[in-house]
CSV table of N, CA and C in Angstrom, one decimal:
chain,number,residue,atom,x,y,z
A,1,MET,N,119.5,124.4,104.4
A,1,MET,CA,120.3,123.6,103.7
A,1,MET,C,121.3,124.1,102.6
A,2,GLN,N,122.3,124.5,102.6
A,2,GLN,CA,123.1,124.9,101.4
A,2,GLN,C,123.1,123.7,100.3
A,3,PRO,N,122.8,124.6,98.9
A,3,PRO,CA,123.1,123.9,97.7
A,3,PRO,C,124.5,122.9,97.7
A,4,ILE,N,124.6,122.0,97.1
A,4,ILE,CA,126.0,121.4,96.7
A,4,ILE,C,126.1,121.4,95.1
A,5,GLU,N,127.1,121.7,94.9
A,5,GLU,CA,127.3,121.9,93.2
A,5,GLU,C,128.7,121.1,93.0
A,6,SER,N,128.4,120.2,91.9
A,6,SER,CA,129.6,119.4,91.0
A,6,SER,C,129.8,120.1,89.7
A,7,GLU,N,130.7,119.3,89.0
A,7,GLU,CA,130.8,119.7,87.7
A,7,GLU,C,129.6,120.1,86.8
A,8,ARG,N,128.5,119.0,86.8
A,8,ARG,CA,127.2,119.1,86.1
A,8,ARG,C,125.8,119.4,86.7
A,9,LEU,N,125.9,119.5,88.2
A,9,LEU,CA,124.8,119.2,88.6
A,9,LEU,C,124.9,120.3,90.1
A,10,ARG,N,123.5,120.6,90.4
A,10,ARG,CA,123.2,121.3,91.6
A,10,ARG,C,122.4,120.3,92.5
A,11,LEU,N,122.6,120.1,93.6
A,11,LEU,CA,121.8,119.3,94.6
A,11,LEU,C,121.1,120.4,95.6
A,12,ARG,N,120.0,120.5,95.6
A,12,ARG,CA,119.4,121.4,96.7
A,12,ARG,C,118.4,120.8,97.5
A,13,ALA,N,117.8,121.5,98.6
A,13,ALA,CA,116.9,121.1,99.5
A,13,ALA,C,115.4,120.8,98.5
A,14,ILE,N,115.1,119.6,98.9
A,14,ILE,CA,113.8,119.3,98.2
A,14,ILE,C,112.5,120.2,99.0
A,15,GLU,N,111.6,120.6,98.3
A,15,GLU,CA,110.5,121.7,98.7
A,15,GLU,C,108.9,121.1,98.2
A,16,PRO,N,108.1,120.9,98.9
A,16,PRO,CA,107.0,120.1,98.8
A,16,PRO,C,106.2,120.4,97.6
A,17,ASP,N,106.1,121.8,97.7
A,17,ASP,CA,105.3,122.3,96.3
A,17,ASP,C,106.3,122.4,95.1
A,18,ARG,N,107.4,122.8,95.3
A,18,ARG,CA,108.1,122.6,93.8
A,18,ARG,C,108.4,121.4,93.4
A,19,ASP,N,108.7,120.4,94.4
A,19,ASP,CA,109.1,119.0,93.8
A,19,ASP,C,108.2,118.0,94.0
A,20,ALA,N,106.9,118.5,94.1
A,20,ALA,CA,105.9,117.2,94.1
A,20,ALA,C,105.7,116.5,92.8
A,21,ALA,N,105.6,117.1,91.7
A,21,ALA,CA,105.6,116.4,90.7
A,21,ALA,C,106.6,115.8,90.0
A,22,PRO,N,107.9,116.1,90.3
A,22,PRO,CA,109.1,115.3,89.9
A,22,PRO,C,109.3,114.2,90.8
A,23,MET,N,108.9,114.5,92.0
A,23,MET,CA,109.2,113.4,93.0
A,23,MET,C,108.3,112.3,92.8
A,24,LEU,N,106.9,112.6,92.6
A,24,LEU,CA,105.7,111.5,92.0
A,24,LEU,C,106.4,110.8,90.7
A,25,ALA,N,107.0,111.4,89.9
A,25,ALA,CA,107.5,110.8,88.7
A,25,ALA,C,108.8,109.7,89.4
A,26,LEU,N,109.4,110.1,90.1
A,26,LEU,CA,110.6,109.5,90.5
A,26,LEU,C,110.1,108.2,91.4
A,27,LEU,N,109.2,108.2,92.2
A,27,LEU,CA,108.7,107.3,93.2
A,27,LEU,C,108.1,106.3,92.4
A,28,ASN,N,107.5,106.7,91.4
A,28,ASN,CA,106.8,105.4,90.4
A,28,ASN,C,107.6,105.2,89.0
A,29,ASP,N,108.9,105.5,89.0
A,29,ASP,CA,109.7,105.1,88.0
A,29,ASP,C,110.0,103.6,88.1
A,30,PRO,N,110.0,103.1,87.0
A,30,PRO,CA,110.1,101.5,87.1
A,30,PRO,C,111.4,101.1,87.7
A,31,GLY,N,112.4,101.9,87.6
A,31,GLY,CA,113.7,101.3,88.2
A,31,GLY,C,113.5,101.8,89.7
A,32,PHE,N,112.9,103.0,90.0
A,32,PHE,CA,113.0,103.1,91.5
A,32,PHE,C,112.4,101.9,92.2
A,33,VAL,N,111.0,101.8,91.6
A,33,VAL,CA,110.1,100.6,92.1
A,33,VAL,C,110.8,99.2,92.4
A,34,ARG,N,111.5,98.7,91.4
A,34,ARG,CA,112.3,97.6,91.2
A,34,ARG,C,113.4,97.5,92.2
A,35,PHE,N,114.4,98.6,92.1
A,35,PHE,CA,115.4,98.4,93.1
A,35,PHE,C,115.3,99.1,94.4
A,36,ILE,N,114.4,99.9,94.7
A,36,ILE,CA,114.3,100.7,95.9
A,36,ILE,C,112.9,100.1,96.4
A,37,GLY,N,111.8,100.3,95.6
A,37,GLY,CA,110.7,99.7,96.5
A,37,GLY,C,109.6,100.7,96.0
A,38,ASP,N,108.2,100.2,96.3
A,38,ASP,CA,107.2,100.9,95.9
A,38,ASP,C,106.7,101.8,97.2
A,39,ARG,N,106.6,103.1,97.0
A,39,ARG,CA,106.3,103.9,98.4
A,39,ARG,C,104.6,104.1,98.3
A,40,ASN,N,104.1,103.6,97.5
A,40,ASN,CA,102.5,103.8,97.5
A,40,ASN,C,102.2,105.3,97.2
A,41,VAL,N,102.7,106.0,96.7
A,41,VAL,CA,102.7,107.4,96.5
A,41,VAL,C,102.2,107.7,94.9
A,42,ARG,N,100.8,108.1,94.8
A,42,ARG,CA,100.1,107.8,93.5
A,42,ARG,C,99.7,109.0,93.0
A,43,ASP,N,99.8,110.2,93.6
A,43,ASP,CA,99.5,111.8,93.2
A,43,ASP,C,100.2,112.8,93.8
A,44,GLU,N,100.0,113.9,93.7
A,44,GLU,CA,100.9,115.0,93.8
A,44,GLU,C,100.5,115.4,95.2
A,45,GLU,N,99.5,115.1,95.7
A,45,GLU,CA,99.3,115.3,97.1
A,45,GLU,C,99.9,114.4,98.1
A,46,GLN,N,99.9,113.2,97.7
A,46,GLN,CA,100.7,112.2,98.3
A,46,GLN,C,102.1,112.4,98.3
A,47,ALA,N,102.5,112.9,97.2
A,47,ALA,CA,104.0,113.3,97.2
A,47,ALA,C,104.5,114.2,97.9
A,48,ARG,N,103.3,115.4,98.0
A,48,ARG,CA,104.0,116.5,99.2
A,48,ARG,C,103.9,116.0,100.5
A,49,GLU,N,103.0,115.0,100.9
A,49,GLU,CA,102.9,114.4,102.0
A,49,GLU,C,104.3,113.7,102.5
A,50,TYR,N,104.6,112.8,101.6
A,50,TYR,CA,105.9,112.0,101.3
A,50,TYR,C,107.2,113.0,101.7
A,51,ILE,N,107.0,114.1,100.8
A,51,ILE,CA,108.4,115.1,101.2
A,51,ILE,C,108.0,115.8,102.6
A,52,ALA,N,106.9,115.9,103.3
A,52,ALA,CA,107.0,116.5,104.4
A,52,ALA,C,107.4,115.5,105.5
A,53,LEU,N,106.7,114.4,105.2
A,53,LEU,CA,106.9,113.4,106.4
A,53,LEU,C,108.5,112.8,106.1
A,54,ARG,N,108.9,112.3,105.3
A,54,ARG,CA,110.2,111.8,105.1
A,54,ARG,C,111.5,112.8,105.0
A,55,VAL,N,111.3,113.6,104.0
A,55,VAL,CA,112.6,114.3,103.5
A,55,VAL,C,112.5,115.7,104.6
A,56,LEU,N,111.5,116.6,104.8
A,56,LEU,CA,111.6,117.6,105.7
A,56,LEU,C,111.9,117.3,107.1
A,57,HIS,N,111.5,116.1,107.5
A,57,HIS,CA,111.7,115.4,108.9
A,57,HIS,C,113.1,115.0,109.2
A,58,SER,N,113.7,114.6,108.1
A,58,SER,CA,115.0,114.5,108.0
A,58,SER,C,116.0,115.5,108.2
A,59,TYR,N,115.4,116.5,107.5
A,59,TYR,CA,116.3,117.8,107.5
A,59,TYR,C,116.2,118.2,109.1
A,60,ALA,N,115.2,118.5,109.5
A,60,ALA,CA,114.8,119.0,111.0
A,60,ALA,C,115.5,118.1,112.3
A,61,LEU,N,115.1,116.7,111.7
A,61,LEU,CA,115.8,115.8,112.9
A,61,LEU,C,117.5,115.7,112.7
A,62,ASN,N,118.2,115.6,111.7
A,62,ASN,CA,119.1,115.1,111.2
A,62,ASN,C,120.2,116.3,110.9
A,63,GLY,N,119.6,117.5,110.5
A,63,GLY,CA,120.4,118.5,109.8
A,63,GLY,C,120.8,118.2,108.4
A,64,PHE,N,120.4,117.0,107.7
A,64,PHE,CA,120.6,116.5,106.6
A,64,PHE,C,119.4,115.6,106.1
A,65,GLY,N,119.6,115.4,104.5
A,65,GLY,CA,118.4,114.5,104.0
A,65,GLY,C,118.8,114.2,102.9
A,66,MET,N,117.6,114.1,101.9
A,66,MET,CA,117.7,114.0,100.5
A,66,MET,C,117.7,115.2,99.7
A,67,TYR,N,118.3,115.5,98.8
A,67,TYR,CA,118.6,116.6,97.8
A,67,TYR,C,117.9,116.5,96.4
A,68,ALA,N,117.2,117.3,96.1
A,68,ALA,CA,116.9,117.3,94.6
A,68,ALA,C,118.0,117.4,93.5
A,69,ILE,N,118.5,116.6,92.5
A,69,ILE,CA,119.3,116.7,91.5
A,69,ILE,C,118.8,117.4,90.3
A,70,GLU,N,119.6,118.6,90.3
A,70,GLU,CA,119.4,119.4,88.9
A,70,GLU,C,120.6,119.5,87.9
A,71,ARG,N,120.2,119.4,86.9
A,71,ARG,CA,121.3,119.5,85.9
A,71,ARG,C,121.6,121.0,85.8
A,72,LEU,N,122.7,121.5,86.0
A,72,LEU,CA,123.1,122.7,85.8
A,72,LEU,C,122.8,123.4,84.4
A,73,SER,N,123.0,122.7,83.4
A,73,SER,CA,123.0,123.2,82.2
A,73,SER,C,121.6,123.6,81.9
A,74,ASP,N,120.6,123.2,82.4
A,74,ASP,CA,119.1,123.6,82.0
A,74,ASP,C,118.4,123.5,83.0
A,75,GLY,N,118.7,123.2,84.3
A,75,GLY,CA,117.8,122.8,85.4
A,75,GLY,C,116.8,121.7,85.5
A,76,ALA,N,116.9,120.9,84.5
A,76,ALA,CA,116.2,119.3,84.5
A,76,ALA,C,116.4,118.9,85.8
A,77,TRP,N,115.2,118.5,86.3
A,77,TRP,CA,115.2,117.7,87.5
A,77,TRP,C,115.2,116.1,87.3
A,78,LEU,N,116.6,115.6,87.8
A,78,LEU,CA,117.1,114.3,87.6
A,78,LEU,C,116.7,113.1,88.2
A,79,GLY,N,116.5,113.5,89.7
A,79,GLY,CA,116.5,112.5,90.8
A,79,GLY,C,116.8,113.0,92.2
A,80,ASN,N,117.0,112.3,92.9
A,80,ASN,CA,117.4,112.7,94.2
A,80,ASN,C,118.8,112.1,94.8
A,81,ALA,N,119.3,112.6,95.8
A,81,ALA,CA,120.7,112.1,96.5
A,81,ALA,C,120.7,112.7,97.7
A,82,GLY,N,121.3,111.9,98.7
A,82,GLY,CA,121.6,112.5,99.9
A,82,GLY,C,122.0,111.4,101.0
A,83,LEU,N,121.6,111.7,102.1
A,83,LEU,CA,122.1,111.2,103.3
A,83,LEU,C,120.5,110.7,104.1
A,84,VAL,N,120.8,109.3,104.5
A,84,VAL,CA,119.4,108.8,105.3
A,84,VAL,C,119.7,108.2,106.5
A,85,ARG,N,119.1,108.3,107.6
A,85,ARG,CA,119.3,107.4,108.9
A,85,ARG,C,118.1,106.4,108.4
A,86,ARG,N,118.9,105.2,108.8
A,86,ARG,CA,118.1,104.0,108.6
A,86,ARG,C,118.1,103.1,110.0
A,87,GLU,N,117.0,102.8,110.5
A,87,GLU,CA,117.0,101.6,111.5
A,87,GLU,C,118.0,100.5,111.1
A,88,GLY,N,118.9,100.1,112.0
A,88,GLY,CA,119.7,99.1,111.6
A,88,GLY,C,121.2,99.4,111.1
A,89,LEU,N,121.2,100.8,110.9
A,89,LEU,CA,122.8,101.3,110.5
A,89,LEU,C,123.5,102.1,111.3
A,90,PRO,N,124.4,101.9,111.9
A,90,PRO,CA,124.9,103.0,113.1
A,90,PRO,C,125.3,104.5,112.3
A,91,GLY,N,125.3,104.4,111.0
A,91,GLY,CA,125.5,105.9,110.5
A,91,GLY,C,124.8,106.1,109.5
A,92,PRO,N,124.8,107.3,108.7
A,92,PRO,CA,124.2,107.7,107.5
A,92,PRO,C,124.4,106.9,106.3
A,93,ASP,N,123.2,106.4,105.7
A,93,ASP,CA,123.2,105.7,104.2
A,93,ASP,C,123.4,107.0,103.1
A,94,VAL,N,124.1,106.6,102.3
A,94,VAL,CA,124.2,107.4,100.9
A,94,VAL,C,123.7,106.8,100.1
A,95,GLY,N,122.3,107.8,99.7
A,95,GLY,CA,121.6,107.3,98.9
A,95,GLY,C,121.3,108.1,97.8
A,96,TYR,N,120.8,107.5,96.5
A,96,TYR,CA,120.6,108.2,95.4
A,96,TYR,C,119.8,107.6,94.1
A,97,ALA,N,119.0,108.3,93.4
A,97,ALA,CA,118.1,107.6,92.4
A,97,ALA,C,118.0,108.9,91.4
A,98,VAL,N,118.0,108.3,90.0
A,98,VAL,CA,117.7,109.1,89.0
A,98,VAL,C,116.4,108.4,88.0
A,99,LEU,N,115.7,109.4,87.3
A,99,LEU,CA,114.9,108.7,86.6
A,99,LEU,C,115.4,108.1,85.6
A,100,SER,N,114.7,107.1,85.2
A,100,SER,CA,115.0,106.3,84.1
A,100,SER,C,115.6,107.0,82.8
A,101,GLU,N,115.0,107.7,82.3
A,101,GLU,CA,115.5,108.6,81.2
A,101,GLU,C,116.6,109.3,81.2
A,102,PHE,N,117.2,109.4,82.4
A,102,PHE,CA,118.7,110.0,82.7
A,102,PHE,C,119.8,108.9,83.5
A,103,ALA,N,119.3,107.6,83.3
A,103,ALA,CA,120.1,106.6,83.7
A,103,ALA,C,121.2,106.5,82.8
A,104,GLY,N,122.6,106.1,83.3
A,104,GLY,CA,123.4,105.7,82.4
A,104,GLY,C,124.3,106.8,81.8
A,105,GLN,N,124.1,108.0,82.5
A,105,GLN,CA,124.9,109.1,82.1
A,105,GLN,C,125.9,109.7,83.2
A,106,GLY,N,126.1,108.8,84.0
A,106,GLY,CA,126.8,109.2,85.2
A,106,GLY,C,126.2,110.2,86.2
A,107,TYR,N,125.1,110.5,86.0
A,107,TYR,CA,124.5,111.5,87.2
A,107,TYR,C,124.3,110.8,88.4
A,108,ALA,N,123.9,109.6,88.7
A,108,ALA,CA,124.0,109.2,90.0
A,108,ALA,C,125.2,108.7,90.5
A,109,GLY,N,126.4,108.8,89.8
A,109,GLY,CA,127.5,108.5,90.6
A,109,GLY,C,128.1,110.0,90.7
A,110,GLU,N,127.9,110.9,90.1
A,110,GLU,CA,128.4,112.3,90.4
A,110,GLU,C,127.5,112.8,91.6
A,111,ALA,N,126.4,112.6,91.3
A,111,ALA,CA,125.6,113.0,92.6
A,111,ALA,C,125.9,112.4,93.9
A,112,ALA,N,126.1,111.0,94.2
A,112,ALA,CA,126.7,110.3,95.1
A,112,ALA,C,128.0,110.9,95.6
A,113,ARG,N,128.8,111.2,94.7
A,113,ARG,CA,130.1,111.5,95.1
A,113,ARG,C,130.2,113.2,95.8
A,114,ALA,N,129.2,113.9,95.3
A,114,ALA,CA,128.9,115.1,95.7
A,114,ALA,C,128.5,115.1,97.5
A,115,VAL,N,127.6,114.2,97.4
A,115,VAL,CA,126.9,114.2,98.8
A,115,VAL,C,128.1,113.5,99.6
A,116,PHE,N,128.8,112.4,99.3
A,116,PHE,CA,129.8,111.6,100.1
A,116,PHE,C,130.9,112.9,100.4
A,117,ASN,N,131.2,113.6,99.7
A,117,ASN,CA,132.4,114.8,99.8
A,117,ASN,C,131.7,115.8,101.0
A,118,HIS,N,130.4,115.8,100.5
A,118,HIS,CA,129.8,117.1,101.6
A,118,HIS,C,129.7,116.4,102.9
A,119,ALA,N,129.3,115.1,103.0
A,119,ALA,CA,129.2,114.5,104.3
A,119,ALA,C,130.5,114.4,104.9
A,120,ARG,N,131.7,114.1,104.3
A,120,ARG,CA,132.9,114.0,104.9
A,120,ARG,C,133.5,115.5,105.4
A,121,THR,N,133.4,116.4,104.6
A,121,THR,CA,134.1,117.7,104.7
A,121,THR,C,133.3,118.7,105.2
A,122,VAL,N,132.4,118.7,105.1
A,122,VAL,CA,131.2,119.8,105.6
A,122,VAL,C,130.6,119.4,106.9
A,123,LEU,N,130.1,118.0,106.7
A,123,LEU,CA,129.4,117.7,108.1
A,123,LEU,C,130.3,116.9,108.9
A,124,GLY,N,131.5,116.6,108.5
A,124,GLY,CA,132.2,115.8,109.2
A,124,GLY,C,132.3,114.3,109.8
A,125,LEU,N,131.3,113.6,108.7
A,125,LEU,CA,130.7,112.4,109.1
A,125,LEU,C,131.9,111.3,108.2
A,126,GLN,N,132.4,110.7,109.2
A,126,GLN,CA,133.5,109.7,108.4
A,126,GLN,C,132.8,108.4,108.2
A,127,ASP,N,132.0,107.9,109.4
A,127,ASP,CA,131.6,106.3,108.8
A,127,ASP,C,129.9,106.7,108.2
A,128,LEU,N,130.1,106.3,107.1
A,128,LEU,CA,129.2,106.2,106.1
A,128,LEU,C,128.6,104.6,105.5
A,129,TYR,N,127.6,104.7,105.3
A,129,TYR,CA,127.0,103.3,104.8
A,129,TYR,C,126.5,103.7,103.4
A,130,GLY,N,126.2,102.5,102.7
A,130,GLY,CA,125.4,102.5,101.5
A,130,GLY,C,124.8,101.0,101.4
A,131,ILE,N,123.6,101.0,100.8
A,131,ILE,CA,122.7,99.8,100.7
A,131,ILE,C,122.3,99.5,99.3
A,132,THR,N,122.2,98.5,98.5
A,132,THR,CA,121.5,98.3,97.3
A,132,THR,C,120.6,97.1,97.5
A,133,ASP,N,119.9,96.9,96.5
A,133,ASP,CA,119.2,96.0,95.7
A,133,ASP,C,120.3,94.8,95.5
A,134,LEU,N,120.1,93.4,96.0
A,134,LEU,CA,121.1,92.3,95.7
A,134,LEU,C,121.3,92.4,93.9
A,135,ASP,N,120.5,92.9,93.3
A,135,ASP,CA,120.6,92.5,91.9
A,135,ASP,C,121.2,94.0,91.3
A,136,HIS,N,121.1,95.1,91.8
A,136,HIS,CA,121.5,96.6,91.3
A,136,HIS,C,123.1,96.2,91.3
A,137,VAL,N,123.9,96.0,90.4
A,137,VAL,CA,125.0,95.8,90.2
A,137,VAL,C,125.6,97.5,90.0
A,138,VAL,N,124.9,98.1,89.3
A,138,VAL,CA,125.3,99.3,89.0
A,138,VAL,C,125.5,100.3,90.2
A,139,SER,N,124.7,100.3,91.0
A,139,SER,CA,124.5,100.9,92.3
A,139,SER,C,125.7,100.6,93.2
A,140,GLY,N,125.9,99.2,93.1
A,140,GLY,CA,127.1,98.8,93.8
A,140,GLY,C,128.4,99.2,93.3
A,141,LYS,N,128.6,99.2,91.9
A,141,LYS,CA,129.6,100.2,91.3
A,141,LYS,C,129.8,101.5,91.9
A,142,ILE,N,128.8,102.1,91.9
A,142,ILE,CA,128.8,103.6,92.4
A,142,ILE,C,129.5,103.6,93.7
A,143,LEU,N,128.9,102.9,94.8
A,143,LEU,CA,129.4,102.9,96.1
A,143,LEU,C,130.9,102.6,96.4
A,144,LEU,N,131.4,101.4,95.3
A,144,LEU,CA,132.9,101.1,95.5
A,144,LEU,C,133.7,102.4,94.8
A,145,GLY,N,133.1,102.9,94.0
A,145,GLY,CA,133.7,104.1,93.6
A,145,GLY,C,134.0,105.1,94.3
A,146,LEU,N,133.2,105.4,95.4
A,146,LEU,CA,133.2,106.1,96.4
A,146,LEU,C,134.3,105.9,97.4
A,147,GLY,N,134.9,104.6,97.5
A,147,GLY,CA,135.9,104.1,98.4
A,147,GLY,C,135.1,103.1,99.2
A,148,MET,N,133.9,102.9,99.2
A,148,MET,CA,133.3,102.2,100.1
A,148,MET,C,133.8,100.7,99.8
A,149,GLN,N,133.8,99.7,101.2
A,149,GLN,CA,134.1,98.3,100.9
A,149,GLN,C,132.5,97.7,101.0
A,150,GLU,N,132.6,96.5,100.3
A,150,GLU,CA,131.2,95.8,100.3
A,150,GLU,C,131.1,94.9,101.8
A,151,ARG,N,130.4,94.8,102.4
A,151,ARG,CA,130.2,94.2,103.7
A,151,ARG,C,129.5,93.0,103.7
A,152,GLY,N,129.0,92.8,102.8
A,152,GLY,CA,128.0,91.4,102.8
A,152,GLY,C,126.6,91.9,102.7
A,153,VAL,N,125.6,90.8,102.9
A,153,VAL,CA,124.1,90.7,103.0
A,153,VAL,C,123.8,91.2,104.4
A,154,ILE,N,122.5,92.1,104.6
A,154,ILE,CA,122.1,92.2,105.8
A,154,ILE,C,120.6,92.5,105.4
A,155,GLN,N,119.8,92.1,106.4
A,155,GLN,CA,118.3,92.2,106.6
A,155,GLN,C,118.0,93.5,107.2
A,156,LEU,N,117.6,94.7,106.9
A,156,LEU,CA,117.4,95.9,107.6
A,156,LEU,C,115.9,95.9,108.1
A,157,PRO,N,115.6,96.2,109.4
A,157,PRO,CA,114.3,96.2,110.1
A,157,PRO,C,113.5,96.9,109.0
A,158,GLY,N,112.3,96.4,108.8
A,158,GLY,CA,111.2,97.1,107.9
A,158,GLY,C,111.2,97.1,106.5
A,159,VAL,N,112.5,96.3,105.9
A,159,VAL,CA,112.9,96.1,104.6
A,159,VAL,C,112.1,94.8,104.2
A,160,ASP,N,111.8,94.6,103.2
A,160,ASP,CA,111.0,93.2,102.7
A,160,ASP,C,112.2,92.5,102.3
A,161,SER,N,113.3,92.7,101.7
A,161,SER,CA,114.2,91.9,101.2
A,161,SER,C,115.4,92.2,101.6
A,162,PRO,N,116.6,91.6,101.5
A,162,PRO,CA,118.0,91.7,101.9
A,162,PRO,C,118.4,92.7,101.1
A,163,SER,N,119.5,93.4,101.7
A,163,SER,CA,120.5,94.2,100.8
A,163,SER,C,121.8,94.2,100.9
A,164,ARG,N,122.4,94.2,100.1
A,164,ARG,CA,124.0,94.4,100.1
A,164,ARG,C,124.4,95.7,100.6
A,165,LEU,N,125.3,95.3,101.5
A,165,LEU,CA,125.6,96.3,102.5
A,165,LEU,C,127.2,96.9,102.1
A,166,TYR,N,127.3,98.3,102.1
A,166,TYR,CA,128.6,98.7,101.7
A,166,TYR,C,129.1,99.9,103.1
A,167,ALA,N,130.3,100.0,103.3
A,167,ALA,CA,130.5,100.8,104.3
A,167,ALA,C,132.1,101.6,104.1
A,168,THR,N,132.4,102.8,104.6
A,168,THR,CA,133.7,103.5,104.7
A,168,THR,C,134.4,102.5,105.4
A,169,LEU,N,136.0,102.6,104.9
A,169,LEU,CA,136.7,101.9,105.9
A,169,LEU,C,137.0,102.6,107.2
A,170,GLY,N,136.9,101.7,108.3
A,170,GLY,CA,137.0,101.8,109.8
A,170,GLY,C,135.7,102.2,110.2
A,171,ALA,N,134.2,102.0,109.5
A,171,ALA,CA,132.8,102.2,109.8
A,171,ALA,C,132.8,101.2,110.8
A,172,ALA,N,131.8,101.4,111.7
A,172,ALA,CA,131.4,100.3,112.6
A,172,ALA,C,130.8,99.2,111.8
A,173,GLU,N,130.9,97.8,112.3
A,173,GLU,CA,130.1,96.8,111.9
A,173,GLU,C,128.9,96.9,112.1
A,174,VAL,N,128.0,96.4,111.3
A,174,VAL,CA,126.5,96.2,111.5
A,174,VAL,C,125.8,95.1,112.2
């Protein structure tokens, strides 16, 4: 998977050994756990397994997945962003998460925009979706900023709580 670059960011394929430690930090970040969920990943070995089973599997199966977000200016690992196939959604979900220490600086929105543009122009995917925790107002604003429309509240299979659904104009109903 080719890297994607934006003004301040590089999004690149996630690698088990290279990214286990920062992925562990992200998966246990209080904001991630609160708004996305606890993935029960508690050490670097589990993080490597998570990357292999979730991220690398998606690359192989779908030709896309989550990317590591790196700041161009210094290479800092900020979080991840990409496309995810989810049961219950007819098209890919634009997902993103940044470590709390980098929140509020526009990185999540910039990464989401880069993924969205790549999905449409390079991958040819027009019908894109986004889901957020019902209380995560900032994440919803990011999706609206991409031109998505709020579609209401849904309950996805395998997800404990309801999610707010967003979709591109003309995307199939869920």
